[in-house]
Amino acid sequence: MTQRTMMRRTRLAALIGGLLLAAGVSAATWQEGNTYSAGTVVDYNGKTYSALVTHTAYVGTNWNPASSPTLWKEVGTSSATPTPATTTTPTATPTATPVVTANPTTAPTTAPTSTPVAGVATWSSSAVYTGGQRVSYNGAVYEASWWTQGDVPGAAQWGPWKLVSGTAVTPAPTAVPTPTATPTASPVATATAMPTATPVVTTTPTATPTTTPSTTPTAGLLPKHVVVGYWHNFDNGSGVIRLKDVPAEYNIINVSFAEGDPTAAHGTAAFVLDKLFNEAEFIADIKAKQAAGVKVQISLGGANGVIILDTPAARDTFVKTMGDIIAKYGFDGIDLDMENNLSITANDDFRNPVTPQIVNIIAGTKALKARFGDKFMVTMAPEVNYVQGGLGYYGGTWGGYLPIIYGLRNELTMLHVQHYNTGSVGATDGKQYSQGTLDFQVAMTDMLLTGFNLGGDVNKPFPALRPDQVGFGLPATTSAAGGGYLGIADTQKALDCLMKLQNCGSYKPAKAQPDLRGIMTWSINWDSKQNYDFAKKHSAYFSAYPK
């Protein structure tokens, strides 16, 4: 959500690589942990690659040139001796390497033998279970709360298994491997690379996917229409404000950001209040806002926030540490704004993903919802390529959020995609629309309200969301993001088009959606620079809308 300048794939990177190869110059060897600027040429495993965008190859993410086509483009064969395929440790030793003191000898080599319960299948470490299935384990009966495999019943307080009958027996502790610390990197402007050739869909999907879910998880918790804003816990040129000074027109405040702790075990969430603020006052401000009917959430991620959930142990650590943050400050929910370390593979059916990072964020969020109850909210703010980008091409980061959206569709309060920092994107009518226009807001939002086919394949329909789960996000000012700003008047024309089928541009939806939930902005801090024009005028728009 921070300011970033979007960069497209250009021929310049390939030209640089070609000139280097022609001259017989050997490029530097790619190293995990380094930061690479767009156009940088490296050698990796006998081949030469050119960086498509500026990025940091965080340790543990395995974003090497051969496996990251959205970050690197192959430009030739290296004249240097091939390097090993994978480097797991950066050249420079991190300042602090965390050590986990678990003793591997305490972990049982096999699951304890249990006495079966009549009529209930015995738990198996290799079996896959889905929500509602029951198993017996050590004489007790457990019920799965969500998809799970290999999670021992009773092993984690907020894990996937719920005790139904009998007495829970806590399994012997399992050793946690020593994690690899991620070197702390200075913030680097990042951008999303577009595939070399984005397929253009030339026909309207032949089948409209079924809308799911059928019930509203947070009915009565929010106004019919809302204005959402991000309050950031740092000064990026917009200045800082106290929560108590955020105007009442903001219905949801997303506190930014909780991030992964690079000095702790994978999955460890951390939130550090800036020294500009007093913690007691901050907590008091949260309670005052909540007393006034405002929802205050914690946002996970941001452009520089990376949390690694590569194992069930990391997932459980996330549930524990993020849960502790939520409990300490009394947050109303969690906002998933992860902009790093989300990439799908050819095996990731959005209905049944296999990538650990995706599987574990779904399971971890469900566990948090289970811990804090029905009133706990779940919102998301992915970038366009992670969502609507899946129409033209499904793979890598393109469509990478779709399994998360689908997996949490029953828990989802609101999805407000970032309609900025993105350039042009294809819509279901086969046309390309540019950010910062009326048509872009309408076409991208309509895709979520009607569903769309992944990669243009009618056999892979992504189902529509309910209108009360959908909104869209815009920068509060021209300075708040690297493109995508749209003035108040045109933004409200987009809302008119979506909600009333009035004031449309060239793109007109087939159906009005009067229950569209609302609008989001990055950020409240930037909005303060214009006397909160975004919040006040859009709140007034929704207040005047027929109930």
Coordinates of C-alpha atoms in Angstrom, one line a residue:
M1 CA 0.0 0.0 0.0
T2 CA 3.0 2.3 0.1
Q3 CA 4.0 4.6 -2.7
R4 CA 5.4 2.6 -5.6
T5 CA 6.0 3.4 -9.2
M6 CA 4.6 0.7 -11.5
M7 CA 7.0 -0.6 -14.1
R8 CA 6.2 -2.6 -17.2
R9 CA 8.3 -5.2 -19.0
T10 CA 10.4 -3.4 -21.6
R11 CA 12.8 -4.3 -24.2
L12 CA 15.6 -2.4 -22.4
A13 CA 16.3 -5.2 -20.0
A14 CA 16.7 -7.7 -22.8
L15 CA 18.8 -5.3 -24.8
I16 CA 21.2 -4.8 -21.9
G17 CA 21.5 -8.6 -21.4
G18 CA 22.1 -9.1 -25.1
L19 CA 24.9 -6.5 -25.3
L20 CA 26.6 -8.1 -22.3
L21 CA 26.5 -11.5 -23.9
A22 CA 27.7 -10.2 -27.2
A23 CA 30.6 -8.5 -25.5
G24 CA 31.5 -11.7 -23.6
V25 CA 31.0 -10.1 -20.2
S26 CA 30.0 -12.3 -17.4
A27 CA 27.3 -10.9 -15.2
A28 CA 27.3 -11.2 -11.4
T29 CA 26.0 -14.4 -9.9
W30 CA 22.5 -14.2 -8.4
Q31 CA 22.4 -14.4 -4.6
E32 CA 19.4 -14.9 -2.3
G33 CA 19.0 -12.0 0.1
N34 CA 20.2 -9.3 -2.4
T35 CA 18.1 -6.4 -3.8
Y36 CA 18.0 -6.1 -7.6
S37 CA 17.1 -3.1 -9.6
A38 CA 15.1 -3.4 -12.8
G39 CA 17.5 -4.2 -15.7
T40 CA 20.1 -5.8 -13.5
V41 CA 21.7 -8.8 -15.4
V42 CA 22.8 -11.9 -13.4
D43 CA 24.1 -15.4 -14.0
Y44 CA 22.1 -18.3 -12.5
N45 CA 22.7 -22.0 -13.1
G46 CA 24.4 -21.5 -16.4
K47 CA 22.0 -19.0 -17.8
T48 CA 21.7 -15.2 -17.8
Y49 CA 18.7 -13.3 -16.6
S50 CA 17.6 -9.7 -16.6
A51 CA 15.5 -8.3 -13.7
L52 CA 12.1 -7.1 -14.9
V53 CA 11.3 -5.1 -11.7
T54 CA 13.1 -3.8 -8.7
H55 CA 12.8 -6.4 -5.8
T56 CA 14.4 -8.1 -2.9
A57 CA 15.1 -11.8 -3.1
Y58 CA 14.1 -12.5 0.5
V59 CA 15.7 -15.5 2.1
G60 CA 13.4 -18.5 2.2
T61 CA 11.1 -17.4 -0.7
N62 CA 13.2 -19.1 -3.4
W63 CA 12.6 -16.2 -5.8
N64 CA 15.5 -17.3 -8.0
P65 CA 15.5 -16.3 -11.7
A66 CA 14.6 -19.8 -13.0
S67 CA 11.5 -20.0 -10.8
S68 CA 10.3 -16.4 -10.9
P69 CA 9.2 -15.5 -14.4
T70 CA 7.3 -12.4 -13.1
L71 CA 10.6 -11.1 -11.7
W72 CA 13.2 -12.3 -14.2
K73 CA 13.5 -12.8 -17.9
E74 CA 16.0 -15.2 -19.5
V75 CA 18.2 -13.4 -22.0
G76 CA 20.9 -15.9 -22.9
T77 CA 23.4 -18.5 -21.9
S78 CA 26.1 -17.6 -19.3
S79 CA 29.7 -17.7 -20.3
A80 CA 30.6 -18.3 -16.7
T81 CA 30.8 -21.7 -15.0
P82 CA 27.2 -22.7 -13.9
T83 CA 26.5 -22.0 -10.3
P84 CA 24.7 -24.3 -7.9
A85 CA 20.9 -24.4 -8.6
T86 CA 19.9 -22.9 -5.2
T87 CA 21.6 -20.8 -2.6
T88 CA 19.9 -20.9 0.8
T89 CA 22.2 -18.6 2.7
P90 CA 23.1 -15.0 1.7
T91 CA 26.7 -14.0 1.3
A92 CA 26.5 -11.7 4.3
T93 CA 25.5 -13.3 7.6
P94 CA 22.3 -11.7 9.1
T95 CA 22.9 -9.5 12.1
A96 CA 21.0 -11.8 14.3
T97 CA 20.2 -15.5 13.7
P98 CA 17.4 -16.8 15.8
V99 CA 17.8 -20.1 17.5
V100 CA 14.9 -22.3 18.5
T101 CA 15.8 -24.5 21.5
A102 CA 13.3 -27.3 20.8
N103 CA 14.9 -30.7 21.3
P104 CA 14.3 -33.0 18.3
T105 CA 14.6 -36.1 20.5
T106 CA 11.3 -35.2 22.3
A107 CA 9.3 -35.6 19.1
P108 CA 7.6 -39.0 18.6
T109 CA 8.6 -40.8 15.5
T110 CA 5.0 -42.0 14.9
A111 CA 1.6 -40.9 16.0
P112 CA 0.7 -42.4 19.4
T113 CA -1.5 -45.5 19.2
S114 CA -5.0 -44.7 20.1
T115 CA -8.0 -46.7 21.1
P116 CA -10.6 -46.3 18.3
V117 CA -14.0 -44.9 19.2
A118 CA -16.9 -47.0 17.9
G119 CA -18.4 -45.6 14.7
V120 CA -15.7 -42.9 14.3
A121 CA -12.7 -43.3 12.0
T122 CA -9.3 -43.1 13.6
W123 CA -7.2 -40.0 12.7
S124 CA -4.5 -40.6 10.1
S125 CA -1.6 -38.3 9.6
S126 CA -1.7 -38.8 5.8
A127 CA -5.4 -38.3 5.3
V128 CA -7.0 -35.1 4.2
Y129 CA -10.0 -33.8 6.2
T130 CA -12.4 -31.0 5.5
G131 CA -14.6 -29.0 7.8
G132 CA -17.2 -31.0 9.7
Q133 CA -15.4 -34.4 9.4
R134 CA -14.9 -36.3 12.7
V135 CA -12.1 -38.5 13.9
S136 CA -11.1 -40.4 17.0
Y137 CA -7.7 -39.9 18.6
N138 CA -6.5 -41.2 22.0
G139 CA -10.0 -42.1 22.9
A140 CA -11.5 -38.6 22.2
V141 CA -13.6 -37.4 19.3
Y142 CA -12.5 -34.3 17.3
E143 CA -14.2 -32.4 14.5
A144 CA -12.3 -30.5 11.8
S145 CA -13.0 -26.8 11.6
W146 CA -11.5 -26.5 8.1
W147 CA -9.2 -28.3 5.6
T148 CA -6.3 -30.0 7.3
Q149 CA -3.7 -32.7 6.8
G150 CA -1.1 -33.9 9.2
D151 CA -2.3 -31.7 12.1
V152 CA -2.5 -33.8 15.3
P153 CA -5.8 -33.4 17.1
G154 CA -5.3 -31.5 20.3
A155 CA -1.8 -30.3 19.4
A156 CA -2.6 -26.6 19.2
Q157 CA -5.2 -24.6 21.1
W158 CA -6.3 -22.7 18.0
G159 CA -5.6 -25.5 15.5
P160 CA -8.1 -27.0 13.1
W161 CA -9.5 -29.7 15.5
K162 CA -12.3 -29.0 17.9
L163 CA -12.8 -31.5 20.8
V164 CA -16.3 -33.0 20.6
S165 CA -16.2 -35.6 23.3
G166 CA -13.7 -37.3 25.6
T167 CA -10.6 -35.9 27.2
A168 CA -8.0 -34.2 25.1
V169 CA -4.5 -35.6 25.4
T170 CA -1.8 -33.2 24.4
P171 CA 0.8 -34.9 22.1
A172 CA 4.5 -34.8 22.9
P173 CA 6.1 -31.6 21.5
T174 CA 7.4 -31.7 18.0
A175 CA 10.8 -30.1 17.4
V176 CA 10.7 -26.9 15.5
P177 CA 13.6 -26.5 13.0
T178 CA 15.9 -23.6 13.4
P179 CA 14.6 -20.9 11.1
T180 CA 16.7 -18.9 8.7
A181 CA 16.6 -15.2 9.5
T182 CA 15.7 -12.8 6.7
P183 CA 18.2 -9.9 6.5
T184 CA 16.5 -6.6 7.2
A185 CA 16.4 -4.7 3.9
S186 CA 15.8 -1.0 3.4
P187 CA 12.4 -0.2 1.8
V188 CA 12.7 -0.6 -1.9
A189 CA 10.1 0.6 -4.4
T190 CA 8.5 -2.5 -5.9
A191 CA 6.4 -3.1 -8.9
T192 CA 4.4 -5.8 -10.4
A193 CA 5.7 -7.2 -13.7
M194 CA 3.1 -8.0 -16.4
P195 CA 3.5 -11.2 -18.3
T196 CA 5.3 -10.8 -21.6
A197 CA 2.1 -11.5 -23.5
T198 CA -1.2 -11.0 -21.7
P199 CA -3.9 -13.0 -23.4
V200 CA -6.8 -10.8 -24.4
V201 CA -10.3 -12.3 -23.8
T202 CA -12.4 -11.5 -26.8
T203 CA -15.7 -13.0 -25.7
T204 CA -18.0 -12.6 -22.7
P205 CA -17.9 -15.7 -20.4
T206 CA -20.5 -18.2 -21.5
A207 CA -21.4 -19.2 -18.0
T208 CA -22.0 -17.1 -15.0
P209 CA -20.4 -18.8 -11.9
T210 CA -22.7 -19.3 -8.9
T211 CA -22.5 -16.6 -6.3
T212 CA -21.1 -17.8 -2.9
P213 CA -21.5 -17.7 0.0
S214 CA -25.2 -17.4 0.7
T215 CA -25.1 -15.8 4.1
T216 CA -23.7 -12.6 5.4
P217 CA -21.1 -13.3 8.1
T218 CA -21.1 -9.8 9.6
A219 CA -24.7 -8.8 9.1
G220 CA -25.6 -6.0 11.4
L221 CA -22.0 -5.2 12.3
L222 CA -21.5 -2.5 9.6
P223 CA -23.6 0.2 7.9
K224 CA -25.0 -0.9 4.5
H225 CA -22.3 1.2 2.8
V226 CA -18.9 2.0 4.3
V227 CA -15.8 4.2 3.8
V228 CA -12.6 2.4 4.6
G229 CA -9.2 4.0 5.3
Y230 CA -5.7 2.9 6.2
W231 CA -4.1 4.7 9.1
H232 CA -0.4 4.2 8.9
N233 CA 1.9 3.9 11.8
F234 CA 4.8 5.8 10.1
D235 CA 5.4 9.0 8.2
N236 CA 5.9 8.6 4.4
G237 CA 5.5 12.3 3.6
S238 CA 1.9 12.5 4.6
G239 CA 2.5 13.2 8.3
V240 CA 1.0 11.2 11.2
I241 CA -2.2 11.7 13.2
R242 CA -3.7 10.1 16.3
L243 CA -6.5 7.6 15.8
K244 CA -8.8 9.8 17.9
D245 CA -8.4 12.6 15.3
V246 CA -9.6 10.3 12.4
P247 CA -13.0 11.8 11.3
A248 CA -16.2 9.9 12.0
E249 CA -16.8 9.5 8.3
Y250 CA -14.4 6.5 8.3
N251 CA -16.4 3.4 9.2
I252 CA -13.5 1.0 9.1
I253 CA -9.9 2.0 10.1
N254 CA -7.1 -0.4 9.1
V255 CA -4.1 0.1 11.3
S256 CA -1.0 -0.4 9.2
F257 CA 0.9 -2.6 9.4
A258 CA 1.6 -5.9 11.2
E259 CA 4.5 -7.7 9.6
G260 CA 6.5 -10.9 9.8
D261 CA 9.4 -10.7 12.3
P262 CA 12.5 -11.5 10.3
T263 CA 14.5 -12.2 13.5
A264 CA 12.1 -14.9 14.8
A265 CA 10.7 -18.2 13.7
H266 CA 8.7 -18.3 10.5
G267 CA 5.1 -17.2 11.0
T268 CA 5.9 -14.8 13.9
A269 CA 3.7 -11.6 13.5
A270 CA 4.9 -8.4 15.0
F271 CA 3.4 -4.9 15.4
V272 CA 5.5 -2.1 16.7
L273 CA 3.9 1.2 17.5
D274 CA 6.0 4.1 16.3
K275 CA 7.8 6.0 19.0
L276 CA 5.8 9.1 18.0
F277 CA 2.8 7.5 19.7
N278 CA 2.0 6.5 23.3
E279 CA 0.7 3.0 23.6
A280 CA -1.8 3.7 26.4
E281 CA -3.2 6.6 24.4
F282 CA -3.3 4.4 21.3
I283 CA -5.3 1.7 23.0
A284 CA -7.6 4.3 24.5
D285 CA -8.2 5.8 21.0
I286 CA -9.1 2.4 19.6
K287 CA -11.7 1.9 22.4
A288 CA -13.1 5.4 21.8
K289 CA -13.5 4.7 18.1
Q290 CA -15.2 1.4 18.8
A291 CA -17.5 3.0 21.3
A292 CA -18.6 5.4 18.5
G293 CA -19.4 2.4 16.2
V294 CA -16.2 2.4 14.1
K295 CA -14.4 -0.8 13.4
V296 CA -10.6 -0.8 14.0
Q297 CA -8.6 -3.6 12.4
I298 CA -5.0 -4.6 12.1
S299 CA -3.7 -4.9 8.6
L300 CA -1.1 -7.6 7.8
G301 CA 1.5 -6.9 5.1
G302 CA 2.0 -3.8 3.1
A303 CA 4.5 -3.4 0.3
N304 CA 7.5 -4.2 2.6
G305 CA 5.8 -6.6 5.0
V306 CA 6.7 -10.3 4.5
I307 CA 5.5 -13.1 6.6
I308 CA 6.6 -16.7 5.8
L309 CA 4.0 -19.4 6.4
D310 CA 5.8 -22.4 4.9
T311 CA 4.9 -25.1 7.4
P312 CA 2.1 -26.0 9.8
A313 CA 4.4 -24.9 12.6
A314 CA 4.7 -21.5 11.0
R315 CA 1.0 -21.3 10.6
D316 CA 0.4 -22.1 14.3
T317 CA 3.0 -19.5 15.3
F318 CA 1.1 -17.0 13.2
V319 CA -2.2 -17.8 14.8
K320 CA -0.6 -17.5 18.3
T321 CA 1.4 -14.3 17.7
M322 CA -1.2 -12.5 15.5
G323 CA -3.9 -13.5 18.0
D324 CA -1.9 -12.0 20.8
I325 CA -1.6 -8.7 18.9
I326 CA -5.3 -8.7 18.2
A327 CA -6.2 -9.5 21.9
K328 CA -3.7 -6.9 23.3
Y329 CA -5.1 -4.0 21.3
G330 CA -8.6 -5.2 21.0
F331 CA -8.8 -5.1 17.2
D332 CA -12.1 -5.9 15.5
G333 CA -10.6 -8.0 12.8
I334 CA -7.8 -8.6 10.3
D335 CA -7.1 -7.0 6.9
L336 CA -5.0 -9.1 4.6
D337 CA -2.8 -6.8 2.5
M338 CA 0.0 -9.1 1.6
E339 CA 1.9 -7.9 -1.4
N340 CA 4.8 -10.3 -1.3
N341 CA 5.5 -14.0 -1.2
L342 CA 2.2 -15.0 -2.8
S343 CA 2.7 -17.0 -6.0
I344 CA 0.6 -19.8 -7.4
T345 CA 1.8 -22.8 -9.4
A346 CA 0.2 -24.9 -12.1
N347 CA -1.0 -27.3 -9.4
D348 CA -2.9 -24.6 -7.5
D349 CA -6.6 -25.0 -8.3
F350 CA -8.1 -22.0 -6.6
R351 CA -10.6 -24.4 -5.0
N352 CA -7.9 -26.6 -3.6
P353 CA -4.6 -24.8 -3.4
V354 CA -1.4 -26.7 -2.5
T355 CA 1.2 -23.9 -2.0
P356 CA 2.0 -23.8 1.7
Q357 CA 1.9 -20.0 2.0
I358 CA -1.6 -19.9 0.6
V359 CA -2.9 -22.9 2.4
N360 CA -1.6 -21.7 5.7
I361 CA -2.8 -18.1 5.5
I362 CA -6.3 -19.5 4.8
A363 CA -6.2 -21.9 7.7
G364 CA -4.5 -19.3 10.0
T365 CA -7.2 -16.8 9.3
K366 CA -10.0 -19.3 9.9
A367 CA -8.3 -20.1 13.2
L368 CA -8.3 -16.4 14.2
K369 CA -12.0 -16.2 13.3
A370 CA -12.7 -19.2 15.4
R371 CA -10.8 -17.8 18.3
F372 CA -12.4 -14.3 18.3
G373 CA -15.9 -15.3 17.2
D374 CA -18.6 -14.4 14.7
K375 CA -18.1 -10.6 15.1
F376 CA -14.4 -10.9 14.0
M377 CA -14.1 -9.3 10.6
V378 CA -11.9 -10.3 7.7
T379 CA -11.1 -7.9 4.9
M380 CA -8.6 -7.9 2.0
A381 CA -6.8 -5.3 -0.1
P382 CA -4.9 -7.2 -2.8
E383 CA -3.4 -5.6 -5.9
V384 CA -5.2 -5.9 -9.2
N385 CA -2.8 -8.4 -10.7
Y386 CA -3.4 -10.8 -7.8
V387 CA -7.2 -10.8 -8.5
Q388 CA -8.6 -9.5 -11.8
G389 CA -5.2 -10.2 -13.4
G390 CA -6.2 -13.9 -13.3
L391 CA -8.6 -13.3 -16.2
G392 CA -5.9 -12.9 -18.8
Y393 CA -3.3 -15.1 -17.2
Y394 CA -3.4 -17.5 -14.2
G395 CA -0.1 -18.3 -12.7
G396 CA 2.7 -16.8 -10.6
T397 CA 1.3 -13.7 -8.9
W398 CA -1.4 -13.3 -11.5
G399 CA -4.5 -14.5 -9.7
G400 CA -2.4 -15.4 -6.7
Y401 CA -5.0 -14.1 -4.2
L402 CA -8.0 -16.0 -5.8
P403 CA -7.4 -19.2 -3.7
I404 CA -7.3 -17.0 -0.6
I405 CA -10.5 -15.2 -1.5
Y406 CA -12.3 -18.4 -2.4
G407 CA -11.0 -20.3 0.7
L408 CA -12.2 -17.5 3.0
R409 CA -15.4 -16.6 1.1
N410 CA -17.6 -17.6 4.1
E411 CA -15.5 -15.4 6.5
L412 CA -15.0 -12.5 4.1
T413 CA -16.4 -9.2 5.2
M414 CA -15.1 -7.0 2.4
L415 CA -12.7 -7.2 -0.5
H416 CA -11.5 -3.8 -1.7
V417 CA -8.9 -4.4 -4.4
Q418 CA -6.3 -1.6 -4.9
H419 CA -7.2 0.1 -8.2
Y420 CA -3.9 1.8 -8.4
N421 CA -0.2 1.2 -9.1
T422 CA -1.3 -1.1 -11.9
G423 CA -1.5 0.3 -15.5
S424 CA -4.0 -1.3 -17.8
V425 CA -5.9 -4.5 -17.2
G426 CA -8.2 -6.6 -19.4
A427 CA -11.9 -7.0 -18.5
T428 CA -14.5 -9.6 -19.4
D429 CA -15.6 -7.6 -22.5
G430 CA -12.2 -8.2 -24.1
K431 CA -11.1 -4.6 -23.7
Q432 CA -8.2 -3.1 -21.8
Y433 CA -9.0 -0.4 -19.3
S434 CA -6.5 2.0 -17.7
Q435 CA -6.2 2.9 -14.0
G436 CA -7.4 6.3 -13.0
T437 CA -10.6 6.2 -15.2
L438 CA -14.3 5.7 -14.5
D439 CA -14.4 2.6 -16.8
F440 CA -11.6 1.0 -14.9
Q441 CA -13.4 1.2 -11.5
V442 CA -16.6 -0.2 -13.0
A443 CA -15.1 -3.0 -15.2
M444 CA -12.8 -4.3 -12.5
T445 CA -15.5 -4.2 -9.8
D446 CA -18.0 -5.8 -12.1
M447 CA -15.8 -8.8 -12.5
L448 CA -16.0 -9.6 -8.8
L449 CA -19.8 -9.1 -8.8
T450 CA -20.4 -11.4 -11.8
G451 CA -17.5 -13.8 -11.8
F452 CA -14.9 -14.4 -14.5
N453 CA -13.0 -17.2 -16.2
L454 CA -9.4 -17.9 -15.2
G455 CA -7.1 -17.4 -18.1
G456 CA -10.2 -16.9 -20.2
D457 CA -11.0 -20.7 -19.8
V458 CA -14.7 -21.2 -19.5
N459 CA -14.0 -24.4 -17.7
K460 CA -12.3 -22.5 -14.9
P461 CA -15.0 -20.0 -13.6
F462 CA -14.2 -18.0 -10.5
P463 CA -17.5 -17.4 -8.7
A464 CA -19.0 -14.1 -8.0
L465 CA -18.9 -12.5 -4.5
R466 CA -22.0 -11.0 -2.9
P467 CA -22.2 -7.2 -3.5
D468 CA -22.1 -6.5 0.3
Q469 CA -18.6 -8.1 0.2
V470 CA -17.2 -5.9 -2.6
G471 CA -15.8 -2.4 -2.8
F472 CA -12.7 -0.9 -4.5
G473 CA -9.7 1.2 -3.4
L474 CA -8.3 4.5 -4.6
P475 CA -5.5 6.8 -3.6
A476 CA -6.8 9.8 -1.5
T477 CA -4.5 12.2 -3.4
T478 CA -2.2 12.2 -6.4
S479 CA 0.8 11.9 -4.0
A480 CA -0.5 8.8 -2.2
A481 CA 0.3 6.2 -4.9
G482 CA 2.1 5.8 -8.2
G483 CA -0.9 6.3 -10.4
G484 CA -4.5 5.5 -10.3
Y485 CA -5.9 8.6 -8.7
L486 CA -9.5 9.5 -9.7
G487 CA -11.3 12.7 -8.6
I488 CA -14.3 12.7 -6.3
A489 CA -16.8 13.5 -9.0
D490 CA -15.7 10.7 -11.4
T491 CA -15.4 8.2 -8.5
Q492 CA -19.0 8.9 -7.6
K493 CA -20.0 8.4 -11.3
A494 CA -18.4 5.0 -11.0
L495 CA -20.5 4.3 -7.9
D496 CA -23.6 5.5 -9.7
C497 CA -22.9 3.2 -12.6
L498 CA -22.3 0.1 -10.4
M499 CA -25.1 0.8 -8.0
K500 CA -27.8 2.4 -10.2
L501 CA -26.6 1.9 -13.8
Q502 CA -26.4 5.6 -14.2
N503 CA -23.6 7.9 -15.3
C504 CA -21.7 5.0 -16.9
G505 CA -18.9 5.4 -19.4
S506 CA -18.2 3.0 -22.2
Y507 CA -18.5 0.0 -19.8
K508 CA -21.9 -0.7 -18.4
P509 CA -22.7 -3.6 -16.2
A510 CA -25.7 -5.9 -17.0
K511 CA -27.2 -5.4 -13.5
A512 CA -27.3 -2.7 -10.9
Q513 CA -25.8 -3.6 -7.5
P514 CA -27.4 -1.3 -4.9
D515 CA -25.9 -3.4 -2.1
L516 CA -22.2 -2.7 -3.1
R517 CA -20.5 -2.3 0.3
G518 CA -18.4 0.8 -0.3
I519 CA -15.0 2.3 -1.0
M520 CA -11.5 2.2 0.4
T521 CA -8.6 4.7 0.3
W522 CA -4.9 4.7 0.9
S523 CA -4.7 6.5 3.1
I524 CA -6.3 8.4 6.0
N525 CA -3.0 10.2 6.6
W526 CA -2.9 11.4 3.0
D527 CA -6.6 12.3 3.1
S528 CA -5.8 14.6 6.1
K529 CA -3.8 16.8 3.6
Q530 CA -7.0 17.8 1.9
N531 CA -9.2 18.2 4.9
Y532 CA -10.5 14.6 4.6
D533 CA -12.2 15.4 1.4
F534 CA -12.3 11.7 0.4
A535 CA -14.0 10.5 3.5
K536 CA -16.4 13.4 3.9
K537 CA -17.7 13.5 0.4
H538 CA -18.0 9.8 -0.1
S539 CA -19.7 9.3 3.3
A540 CA -22.2 12.1 2.3
Y541 CA -22.8 10.2 -1.0
F542 CA -23.6 7.0 0.8
S543 CA -25.7 8.8 3.4
A544 CA -27.9 10.2 0.6
Y545 CA -28.2 6.9 -1.1
P546 CA -31.7 5.3 -0.8
K547 CA -31.9 2.8 2.1

